[in-house]
Coordinates of C-alpha atoms in Angstrom, one line a residue:
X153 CA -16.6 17.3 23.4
X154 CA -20.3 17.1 24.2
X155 CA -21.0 16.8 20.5
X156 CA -18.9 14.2 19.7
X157 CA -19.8 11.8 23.0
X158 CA -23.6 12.7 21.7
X159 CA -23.0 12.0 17.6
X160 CA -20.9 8.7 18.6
X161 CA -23.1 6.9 20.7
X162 CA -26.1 7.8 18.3
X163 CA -23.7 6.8 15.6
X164 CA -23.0 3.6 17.2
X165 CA -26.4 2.9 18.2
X166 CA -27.5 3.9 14.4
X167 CA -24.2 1.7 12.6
X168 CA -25.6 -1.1 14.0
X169 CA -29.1 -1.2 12.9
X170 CA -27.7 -0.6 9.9
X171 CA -25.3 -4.0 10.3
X172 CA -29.0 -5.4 11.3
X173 CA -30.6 -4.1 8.2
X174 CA -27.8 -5.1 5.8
X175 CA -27.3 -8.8 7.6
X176 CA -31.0 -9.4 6.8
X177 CA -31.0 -8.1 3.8
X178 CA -28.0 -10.2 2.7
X179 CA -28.2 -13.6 4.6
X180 CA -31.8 -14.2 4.7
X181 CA -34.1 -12.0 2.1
X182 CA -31.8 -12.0 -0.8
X183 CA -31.4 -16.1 -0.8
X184 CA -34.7 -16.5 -0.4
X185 CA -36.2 -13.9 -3.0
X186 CA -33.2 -14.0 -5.8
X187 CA -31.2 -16.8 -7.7
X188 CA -27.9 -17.0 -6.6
X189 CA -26.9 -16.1 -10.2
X190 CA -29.0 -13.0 -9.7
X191 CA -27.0 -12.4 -6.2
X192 CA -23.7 -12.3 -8.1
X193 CA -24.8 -9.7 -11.2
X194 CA -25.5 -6.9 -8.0
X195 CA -22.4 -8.0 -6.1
X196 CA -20.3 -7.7 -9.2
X197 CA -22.6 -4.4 -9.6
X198 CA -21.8 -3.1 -6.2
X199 CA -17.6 -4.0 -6.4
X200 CA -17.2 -2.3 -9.5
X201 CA -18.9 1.1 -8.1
X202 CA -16.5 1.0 -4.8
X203 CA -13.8 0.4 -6.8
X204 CA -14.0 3.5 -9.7
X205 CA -16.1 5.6 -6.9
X206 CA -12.5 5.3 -4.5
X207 CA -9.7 5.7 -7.3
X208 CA -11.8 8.6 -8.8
X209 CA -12.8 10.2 -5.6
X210 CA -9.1 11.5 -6.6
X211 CA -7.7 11.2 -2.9
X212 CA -9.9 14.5 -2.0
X213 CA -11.5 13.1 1.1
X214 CA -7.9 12.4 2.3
X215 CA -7.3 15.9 2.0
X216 CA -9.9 17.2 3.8
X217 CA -9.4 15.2 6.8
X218 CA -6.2 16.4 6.8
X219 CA -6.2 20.4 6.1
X220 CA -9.8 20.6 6.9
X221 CA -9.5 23.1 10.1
X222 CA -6.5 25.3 8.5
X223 CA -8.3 25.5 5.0
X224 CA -11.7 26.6 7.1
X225 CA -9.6 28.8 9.0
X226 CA -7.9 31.1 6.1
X227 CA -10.4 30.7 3.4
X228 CA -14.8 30.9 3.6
X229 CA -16.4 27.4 4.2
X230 CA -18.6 28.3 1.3
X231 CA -15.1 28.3 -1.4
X232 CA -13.8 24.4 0.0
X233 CA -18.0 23.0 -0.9
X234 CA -17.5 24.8 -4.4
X235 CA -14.4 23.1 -5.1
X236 CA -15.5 20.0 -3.5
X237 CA -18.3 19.7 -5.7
X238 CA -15.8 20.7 -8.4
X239 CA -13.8 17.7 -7.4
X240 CA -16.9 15.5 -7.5
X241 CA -17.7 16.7 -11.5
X242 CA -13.9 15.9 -12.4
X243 CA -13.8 12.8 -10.7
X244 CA -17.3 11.8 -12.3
X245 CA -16.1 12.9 -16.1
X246 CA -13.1 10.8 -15.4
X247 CA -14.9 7.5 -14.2
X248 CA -17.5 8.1 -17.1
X249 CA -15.0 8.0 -19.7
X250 CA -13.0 5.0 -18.1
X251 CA -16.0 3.2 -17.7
X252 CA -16.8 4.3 -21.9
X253 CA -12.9 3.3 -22.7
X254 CA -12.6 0.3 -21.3
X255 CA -16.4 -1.4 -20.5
X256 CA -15.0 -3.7 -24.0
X257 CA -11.9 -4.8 -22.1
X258 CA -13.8 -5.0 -18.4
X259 CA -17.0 -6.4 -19.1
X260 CA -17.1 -7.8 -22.3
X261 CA -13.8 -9.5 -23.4
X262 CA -13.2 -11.0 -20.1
X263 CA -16.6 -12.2 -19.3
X264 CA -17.0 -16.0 -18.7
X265 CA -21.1 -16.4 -18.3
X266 CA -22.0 -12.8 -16.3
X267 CA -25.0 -10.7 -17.1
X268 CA -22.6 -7.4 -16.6
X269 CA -21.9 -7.0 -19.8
X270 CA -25.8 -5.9 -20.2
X271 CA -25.7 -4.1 -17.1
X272 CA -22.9 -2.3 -16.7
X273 CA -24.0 1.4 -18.1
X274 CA -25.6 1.4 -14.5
X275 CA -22.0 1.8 -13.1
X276 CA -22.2 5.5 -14.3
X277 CA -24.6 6.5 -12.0
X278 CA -23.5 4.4 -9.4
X279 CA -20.3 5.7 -9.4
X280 CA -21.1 9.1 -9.5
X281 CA -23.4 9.1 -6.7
X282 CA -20.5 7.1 -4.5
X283 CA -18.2 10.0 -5.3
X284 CA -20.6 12.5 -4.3
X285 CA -21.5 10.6 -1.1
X286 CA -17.8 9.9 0.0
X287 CA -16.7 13.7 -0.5
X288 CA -19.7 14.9 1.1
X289 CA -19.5 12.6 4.2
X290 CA -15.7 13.2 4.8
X291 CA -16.6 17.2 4.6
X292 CA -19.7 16.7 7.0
X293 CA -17.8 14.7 9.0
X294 CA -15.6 17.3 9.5
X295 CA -18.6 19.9 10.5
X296 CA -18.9 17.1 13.5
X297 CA -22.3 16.5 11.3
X298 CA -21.4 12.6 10.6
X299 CA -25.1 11.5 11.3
X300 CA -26.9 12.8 7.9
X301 CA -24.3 10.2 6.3
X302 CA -24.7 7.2 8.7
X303 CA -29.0 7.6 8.6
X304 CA -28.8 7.9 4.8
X305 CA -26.3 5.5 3.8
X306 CA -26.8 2.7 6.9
X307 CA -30.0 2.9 7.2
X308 CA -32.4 4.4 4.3
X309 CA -30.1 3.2 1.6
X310 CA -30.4 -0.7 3.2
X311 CA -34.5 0.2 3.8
X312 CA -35.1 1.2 0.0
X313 CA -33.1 -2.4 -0.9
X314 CA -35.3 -4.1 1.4
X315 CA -38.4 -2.7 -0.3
X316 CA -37.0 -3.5 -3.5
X317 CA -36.2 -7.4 -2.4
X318 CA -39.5 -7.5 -1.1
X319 CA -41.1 -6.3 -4.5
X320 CA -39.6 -8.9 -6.5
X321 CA -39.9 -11.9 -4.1
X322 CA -43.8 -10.6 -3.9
X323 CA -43.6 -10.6 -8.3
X324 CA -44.4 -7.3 -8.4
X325 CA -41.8 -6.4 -10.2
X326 CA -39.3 -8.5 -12.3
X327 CA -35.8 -8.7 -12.3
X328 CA -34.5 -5.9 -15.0
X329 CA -36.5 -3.5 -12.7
X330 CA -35.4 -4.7 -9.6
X331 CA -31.2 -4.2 -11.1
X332 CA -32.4 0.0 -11.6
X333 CA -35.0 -0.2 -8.1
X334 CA -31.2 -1.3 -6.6
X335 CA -29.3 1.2 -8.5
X336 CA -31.3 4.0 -7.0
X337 CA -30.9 2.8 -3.6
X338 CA -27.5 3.0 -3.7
X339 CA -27.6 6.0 -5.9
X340 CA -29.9 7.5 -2.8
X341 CA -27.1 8.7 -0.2
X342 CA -24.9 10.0 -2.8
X343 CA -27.8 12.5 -4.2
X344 CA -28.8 13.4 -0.8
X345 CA -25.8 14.6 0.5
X346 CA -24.8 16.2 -3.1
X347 CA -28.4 18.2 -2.7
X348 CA -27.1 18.7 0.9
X349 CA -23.4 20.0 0.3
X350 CA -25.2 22.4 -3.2
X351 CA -27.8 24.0 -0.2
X352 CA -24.9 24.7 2.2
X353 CA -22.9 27.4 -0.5
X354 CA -23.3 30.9 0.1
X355 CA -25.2 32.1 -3.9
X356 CA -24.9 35.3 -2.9
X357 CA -20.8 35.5 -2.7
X358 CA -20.7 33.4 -5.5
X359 CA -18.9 36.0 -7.5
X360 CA -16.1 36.4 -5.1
X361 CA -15.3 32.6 -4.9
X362 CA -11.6 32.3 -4.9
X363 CA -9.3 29.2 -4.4
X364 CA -6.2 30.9 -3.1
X365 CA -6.0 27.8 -0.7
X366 CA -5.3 25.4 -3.6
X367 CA -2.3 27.7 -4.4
X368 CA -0.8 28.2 -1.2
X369 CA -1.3 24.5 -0.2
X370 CA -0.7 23.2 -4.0
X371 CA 2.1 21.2 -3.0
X372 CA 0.6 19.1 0.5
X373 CA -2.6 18.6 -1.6
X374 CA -1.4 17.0 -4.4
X375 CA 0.8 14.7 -1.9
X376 CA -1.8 14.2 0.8
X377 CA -4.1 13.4 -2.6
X378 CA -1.6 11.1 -4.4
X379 CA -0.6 8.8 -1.2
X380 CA -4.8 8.8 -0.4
X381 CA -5.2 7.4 -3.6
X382 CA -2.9 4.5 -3.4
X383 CA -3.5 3.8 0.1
X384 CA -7.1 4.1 -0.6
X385 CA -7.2 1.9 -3.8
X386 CA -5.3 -0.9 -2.7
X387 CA -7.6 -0.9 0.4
X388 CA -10.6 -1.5 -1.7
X389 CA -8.6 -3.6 -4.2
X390 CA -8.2 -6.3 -1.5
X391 CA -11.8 -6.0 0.1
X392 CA -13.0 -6.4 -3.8
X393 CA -11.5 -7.8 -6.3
X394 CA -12.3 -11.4 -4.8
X395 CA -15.9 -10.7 -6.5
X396 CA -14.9 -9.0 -9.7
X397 CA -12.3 -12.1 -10.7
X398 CA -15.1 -14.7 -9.7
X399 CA -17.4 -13.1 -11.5
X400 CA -15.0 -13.0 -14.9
X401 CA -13.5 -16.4 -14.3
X402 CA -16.6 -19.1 -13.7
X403 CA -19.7 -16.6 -13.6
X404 CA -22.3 -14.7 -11.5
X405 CA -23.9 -18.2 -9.6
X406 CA -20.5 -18.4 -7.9
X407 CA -20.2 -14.9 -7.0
X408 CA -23.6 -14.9 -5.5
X409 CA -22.7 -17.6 -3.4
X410 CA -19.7 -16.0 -2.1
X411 CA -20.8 -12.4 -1.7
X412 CA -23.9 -14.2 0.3
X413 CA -21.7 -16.6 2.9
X414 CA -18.6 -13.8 3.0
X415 CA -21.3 -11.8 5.4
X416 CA -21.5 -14.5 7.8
X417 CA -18.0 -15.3 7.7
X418 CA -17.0 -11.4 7.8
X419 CA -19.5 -10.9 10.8
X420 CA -16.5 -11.9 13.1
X421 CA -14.7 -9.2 12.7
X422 CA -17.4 -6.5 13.6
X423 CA -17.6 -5.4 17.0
X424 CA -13.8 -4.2 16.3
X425 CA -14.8 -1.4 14.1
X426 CA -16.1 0.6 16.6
X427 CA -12.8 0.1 18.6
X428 CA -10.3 0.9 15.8
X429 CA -12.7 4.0 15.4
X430 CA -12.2 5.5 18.7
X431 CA -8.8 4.2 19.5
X432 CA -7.2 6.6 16.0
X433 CA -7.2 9.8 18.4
X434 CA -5.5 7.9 21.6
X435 CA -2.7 6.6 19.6
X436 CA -2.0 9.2 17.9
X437 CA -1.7 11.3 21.0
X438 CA 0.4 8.6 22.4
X439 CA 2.7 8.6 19.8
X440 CA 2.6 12.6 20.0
X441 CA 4.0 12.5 23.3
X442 CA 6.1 9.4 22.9
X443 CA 4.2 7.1 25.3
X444 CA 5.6 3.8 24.3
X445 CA 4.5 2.1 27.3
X446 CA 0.2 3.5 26.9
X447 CA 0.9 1.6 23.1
X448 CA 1.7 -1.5 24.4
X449 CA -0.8 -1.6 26.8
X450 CA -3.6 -0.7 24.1
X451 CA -1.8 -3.5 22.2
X452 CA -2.1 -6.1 24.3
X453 CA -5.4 -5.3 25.8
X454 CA -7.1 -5.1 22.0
X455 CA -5.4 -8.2 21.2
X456 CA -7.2 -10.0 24.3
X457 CA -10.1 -8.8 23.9
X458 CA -10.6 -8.5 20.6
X459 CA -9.5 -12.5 20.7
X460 CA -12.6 -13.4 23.3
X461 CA -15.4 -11.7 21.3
X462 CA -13.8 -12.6 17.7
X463 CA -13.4 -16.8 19.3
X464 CA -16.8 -16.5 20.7
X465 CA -18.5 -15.0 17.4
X466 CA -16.4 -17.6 15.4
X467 CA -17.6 -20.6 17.5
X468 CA -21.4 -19.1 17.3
X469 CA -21.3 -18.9 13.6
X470 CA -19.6 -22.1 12.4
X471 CA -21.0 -24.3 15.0
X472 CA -24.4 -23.4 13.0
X473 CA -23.1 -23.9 9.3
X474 CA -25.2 -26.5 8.7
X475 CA -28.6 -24.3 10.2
X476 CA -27.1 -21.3 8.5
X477 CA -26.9 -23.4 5.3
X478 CA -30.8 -24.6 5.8
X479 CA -31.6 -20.9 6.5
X480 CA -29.8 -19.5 2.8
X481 CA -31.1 -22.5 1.2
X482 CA -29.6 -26.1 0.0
X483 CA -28.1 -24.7 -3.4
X484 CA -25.8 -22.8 -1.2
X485 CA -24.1 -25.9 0.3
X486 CA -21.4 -26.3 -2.0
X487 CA -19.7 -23.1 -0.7
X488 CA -20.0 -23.5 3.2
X489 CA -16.4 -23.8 3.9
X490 CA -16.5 -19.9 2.4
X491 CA -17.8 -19.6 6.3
X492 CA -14.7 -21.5 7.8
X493 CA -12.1 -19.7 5.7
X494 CA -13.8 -16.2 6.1
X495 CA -14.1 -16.4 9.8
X496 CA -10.7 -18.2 10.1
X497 CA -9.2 -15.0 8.3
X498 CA -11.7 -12.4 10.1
X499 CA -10.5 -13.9 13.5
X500 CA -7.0 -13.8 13.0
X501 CA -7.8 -10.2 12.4
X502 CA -9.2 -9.9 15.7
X503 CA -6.4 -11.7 17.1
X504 CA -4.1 -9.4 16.0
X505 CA -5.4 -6.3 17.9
X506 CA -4.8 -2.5 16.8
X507 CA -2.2 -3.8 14.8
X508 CA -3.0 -1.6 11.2
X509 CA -4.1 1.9 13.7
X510 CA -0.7 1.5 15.4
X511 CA 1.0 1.3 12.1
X512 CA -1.1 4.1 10.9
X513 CA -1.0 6.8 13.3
X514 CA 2.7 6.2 14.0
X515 CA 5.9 7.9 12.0
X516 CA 6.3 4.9 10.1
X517 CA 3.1 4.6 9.0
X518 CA 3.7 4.6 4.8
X519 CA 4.4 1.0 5.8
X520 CA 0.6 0.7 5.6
X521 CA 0.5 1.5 1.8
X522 CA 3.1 -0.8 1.5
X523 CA 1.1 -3.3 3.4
X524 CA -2.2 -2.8 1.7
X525 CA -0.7 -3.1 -1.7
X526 CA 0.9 -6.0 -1.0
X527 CA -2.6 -7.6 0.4
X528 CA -4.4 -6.2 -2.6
X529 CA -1.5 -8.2 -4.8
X530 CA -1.9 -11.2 -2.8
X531 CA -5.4 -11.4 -3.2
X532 CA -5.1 -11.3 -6.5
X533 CA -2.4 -13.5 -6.6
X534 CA -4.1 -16.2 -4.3
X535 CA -7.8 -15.7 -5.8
X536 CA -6.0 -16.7 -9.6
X537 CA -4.2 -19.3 -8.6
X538 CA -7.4 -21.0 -6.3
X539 CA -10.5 -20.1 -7.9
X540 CA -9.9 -22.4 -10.7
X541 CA -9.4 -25.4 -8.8
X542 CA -11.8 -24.9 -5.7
X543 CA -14.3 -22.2 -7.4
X544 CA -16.1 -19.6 -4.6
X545 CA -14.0 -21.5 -1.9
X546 CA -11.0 -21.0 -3.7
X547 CA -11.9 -17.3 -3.0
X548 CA -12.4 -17.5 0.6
X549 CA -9.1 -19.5 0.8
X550 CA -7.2 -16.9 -1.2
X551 CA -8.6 -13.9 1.2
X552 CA -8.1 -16.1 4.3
X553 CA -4.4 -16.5 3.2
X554 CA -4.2 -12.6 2.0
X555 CA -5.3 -11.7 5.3
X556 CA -3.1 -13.9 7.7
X557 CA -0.2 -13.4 5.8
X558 CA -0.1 -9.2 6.1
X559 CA -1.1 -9.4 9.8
X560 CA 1.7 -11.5 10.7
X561 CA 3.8 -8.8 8.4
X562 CA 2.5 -6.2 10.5
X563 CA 2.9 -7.9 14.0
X564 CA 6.8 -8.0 13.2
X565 CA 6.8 -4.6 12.0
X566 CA 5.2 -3.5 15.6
X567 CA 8.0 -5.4 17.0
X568 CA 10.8 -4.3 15.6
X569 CA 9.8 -1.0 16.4
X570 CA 8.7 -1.0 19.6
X571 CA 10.1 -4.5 21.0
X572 CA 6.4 -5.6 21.9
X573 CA 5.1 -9.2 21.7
X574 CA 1.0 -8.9 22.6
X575 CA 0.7 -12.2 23.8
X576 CA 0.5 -13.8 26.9
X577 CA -0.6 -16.8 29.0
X578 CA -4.3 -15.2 29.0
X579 CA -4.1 -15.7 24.9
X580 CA -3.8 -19.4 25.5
X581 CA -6.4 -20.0 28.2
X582 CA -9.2 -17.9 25.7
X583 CA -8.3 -20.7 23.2
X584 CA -8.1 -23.3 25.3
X585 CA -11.7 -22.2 26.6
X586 CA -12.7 -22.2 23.1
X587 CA -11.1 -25.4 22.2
X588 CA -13.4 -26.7 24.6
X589 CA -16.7 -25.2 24.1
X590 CA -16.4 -26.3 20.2
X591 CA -15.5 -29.9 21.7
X592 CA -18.7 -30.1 24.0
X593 CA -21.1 -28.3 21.2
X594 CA -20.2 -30.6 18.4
X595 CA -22.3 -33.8 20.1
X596 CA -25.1 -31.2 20.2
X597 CA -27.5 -33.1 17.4
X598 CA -28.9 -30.4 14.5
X599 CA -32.4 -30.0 15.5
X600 CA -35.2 -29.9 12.4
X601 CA -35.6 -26.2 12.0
X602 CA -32.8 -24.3 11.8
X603 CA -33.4 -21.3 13.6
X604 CA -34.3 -23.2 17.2
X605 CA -31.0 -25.3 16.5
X606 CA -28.7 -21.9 16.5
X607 CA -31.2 -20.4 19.4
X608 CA -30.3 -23.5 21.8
X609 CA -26.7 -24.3 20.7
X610 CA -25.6 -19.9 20.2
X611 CA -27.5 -20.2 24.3
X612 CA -25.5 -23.0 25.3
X613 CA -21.7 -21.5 23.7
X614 CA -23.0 -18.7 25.1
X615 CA -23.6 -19.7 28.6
X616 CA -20.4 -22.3 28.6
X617 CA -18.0 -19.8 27.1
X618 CA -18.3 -16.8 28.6
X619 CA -18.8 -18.2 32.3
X620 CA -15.4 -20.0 31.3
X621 CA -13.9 -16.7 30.7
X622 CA -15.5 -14.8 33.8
X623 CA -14.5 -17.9 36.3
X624 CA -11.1 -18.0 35.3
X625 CA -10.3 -14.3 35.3
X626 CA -9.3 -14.3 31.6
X627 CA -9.3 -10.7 31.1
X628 CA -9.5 -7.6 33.7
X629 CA -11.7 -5.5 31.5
X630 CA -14.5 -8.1 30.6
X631 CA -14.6 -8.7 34.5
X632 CA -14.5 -5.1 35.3
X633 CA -17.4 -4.3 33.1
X634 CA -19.9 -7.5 34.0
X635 CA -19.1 -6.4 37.8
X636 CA -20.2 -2.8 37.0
X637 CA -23.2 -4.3 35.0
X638 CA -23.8 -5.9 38.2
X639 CA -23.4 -3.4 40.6
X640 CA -26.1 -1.3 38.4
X641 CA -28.5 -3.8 38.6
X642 CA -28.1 -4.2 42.0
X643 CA -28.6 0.0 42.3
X644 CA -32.4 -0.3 40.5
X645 CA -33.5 -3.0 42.9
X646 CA -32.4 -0.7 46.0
X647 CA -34.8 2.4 44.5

């Protein structure tokens, strides 16, 4: 227990700087030192590799989350890494070929004015370093060893693009150098933890490998495996495929545009990651035991709270469009509503709670594949029915749509099976707070430079907001933790 309390508050601590890292990276260096059509190209770059690197990780991190501690139990650690690098070198061959079979159909045929079709040989390394990282994580993450990947994935990997953004914004290198200086950042975590999961194999037993476990398990793998690859597919279907049909319907400009404003519209939705992280194990040992009531609580508390931060994040962020817009730079102004539509959609994520780990941990929870390839349809759906008319905003508005739609899905799932509504009269005073503090901000005049207009209006949402929510008692746990903060601070004046 002591191990995991250490690794997930240096985890969190570490996930963030990476957030920081990435943010900077994304909303401020790359608009300033790349053209937005240059933007789209690693975007498109980046979607492709998490797409191939998930469906051809061939639902293998799945499994080892699942019969992780009985395959370690009857078998030596040492057989699982050989076959988990096996894994890796089918999957690889696999994505190599697709990517030979059908780069004509992908990213020639279909493109309408992007620069993948002479880029797109990269996607073989790319993807085969994303398969090596995921099934290496998901194995050291079952060693309780989840650091190695968060340092060299959140926060080297996001360092070494830096460096490279800095090198061409500095011309000291050009473009077609910066595309592979990219590539091998993103190639970086992968190779480490393959050199990583290679040095951890016992050489010396080598000859006596055996894989009885595949045998005797033969069956649960290959189901564990095939469900892991749907639910895992559609998953990164929805979160991608926005990029990769802009990009082949009107061009990499309009995909640099979106990938660039989907950060700050996305940013909503992020201090609920750590949440739906640690709240997996409770749930599911609610469920174990039948403890209807302890899932409704949960419910309705991450609904509330989640609601607050997500309202007061959304109000921060759209209140400054226009300084955001001045930050990025004037040719991005064409897609701020991405912003609006992003954050509206991120929000009502927030405002939906624990809906999706409820769903998941529970004995209905194949709904959620049915779910996420529904959203993954939509999205599709939405994105080819809008991007034509309304471009990179079209996008946002398809996702937006995507995203409200399955969560309302979900909410009436929830309640049919457990007769719970999460929302109450506390729900409606948030919004009426919020409703409020948007009203008052908005005769706040944009000041010159952009970044002292979001530092005075972000202090005085700030300040108005959350003194709202503390004076009227909107939620027990926000009051509970600012009177402990309190009583803390209180403590260090006494010594």
């Amino acid at each position: 227990m002591g191990i995991i309390k250490k690794q997930s508050s240096t985890g969190a601590v570490l996930i963030y700087l990476g957030i920081f890292i990435g943010y900077f990276n994304i909303a401020f260096l790359q608009p300033n030192f790349l053209l937005r059509e240059e933007i789209g190209l690693i975007a498109i770059l980046v979607a492709w590799s998490e797409i191939f690197g998930t469906i051809f990780s061939l639902g293998w991190p799945n499994v080892l989350v699942r019969l992780f501690p009985k395959i370690v139990a009857e078998n030596k650690k040492s057989n699982l890494i050989i076959f988990t690098i096996i894994i890796i070198i089918i999957g690889s061959i696999l994505a190599t070929l697709a990517i030979v079979l059908f780069s004509n159909v992908l990213f020639i045929e279909s493109n309408r004015g992007s620069q993948i079709d002479q880029y797109y040989i990269l996607l073989i390394p790319l993807i085969i370093f994303n398969i090596s990282f995921r099934l290496g994580d998901t194995f050291l993450r079952m060693e309780f060893k989840s650091l190695f990947g968060i340092i060299t994935k959140e926060i080297f990997q996001r360092i070494l693009i830096s460096f490279g953004i800095l090198l061409i914004g500095f011309k000291v290198i050009h473009y077609q150098q910066f595309v592979w200086t990219y590539t091998f950042a993103m190639c970086f975590s992968g190779v480490l933890t393959l050199i990583y999961l290679i040095s951890k194999i016992n050489f010396n037993s080598l000859i006596k490998t055996n894989f009885s476990f595949v045998r005797k398990h033969k069956s649960e793998i290959i189901n564990i495996a095939f469900y892991g690859v749907l639910g895992s597919a559609g998953a990164i279907v929805a979160s991608m495929i926005d990029r990769v049909m802009l990009s082949n319907m009107i061009g990499d400009k309009y995909t640099g545009i979106y990938y660039t404003l989907f950060y700050y519209g996305v940013f909503v939705s992020i201090p609920a990651r750590p949440l739906k992280r640690i709240s997996t194990a409770v749930l599911a040992e609610s469920w174990k035991k039948n403890d209807i009531q302890n899932i409704k609580n949960i419910y309705s508390k991450s609904v509330l709270n989640l609601s607050i931060i997500g309202l007061y994040l959304f109000l921060g962020i759209w209140l400054n469009n226009s300084s955001i817009i001045e930050i990025v730079g004037k040719e991005y102004e064409e897609g701020v509503l991405i912003i609006l539509f992003i954050g509206v959609g991120s929000l009502f994520d927030m405002i939906t709670g624990l809906n999706t780990e409820i769903i998941a941990t529970s004995k209905f929870y194949k709904y959620n594949s049915y779910f996420i390839g529904g959203l993954a349809l939509l999205v599709i759906l939405t994105n080819w029915w809008l991007i034509p008319i309304y471009k990179s905003v079209g996008a946002a508005m398809g996702t937006c749509i995507s995203i409200i739609t399955i969560n309302t899905f979900r909410l009436v799932l929830i309640n049919n099976k457990i007769k719970h509504i999460p929302f109450d009269y506390n729900l409606l005073k948030t919004f009426f707070i919020g409703g409020l503090v948007f009203f008052i901000t908005s005769f706040i005049s944009v000041i010159e430079n952009p970044f002292y207009s979001i530092l005075i209006k972000g202090s005085f949402i700030t300040l108005i907001f959350w003194t709202l929510i503390i004076v009227l008692r909107v939620s027990d746990d926000i009051n509970g933790f600012c009177k402990k903060q309190l009583q803390n601070i209180k403590g260090l004046y006494k010594r």
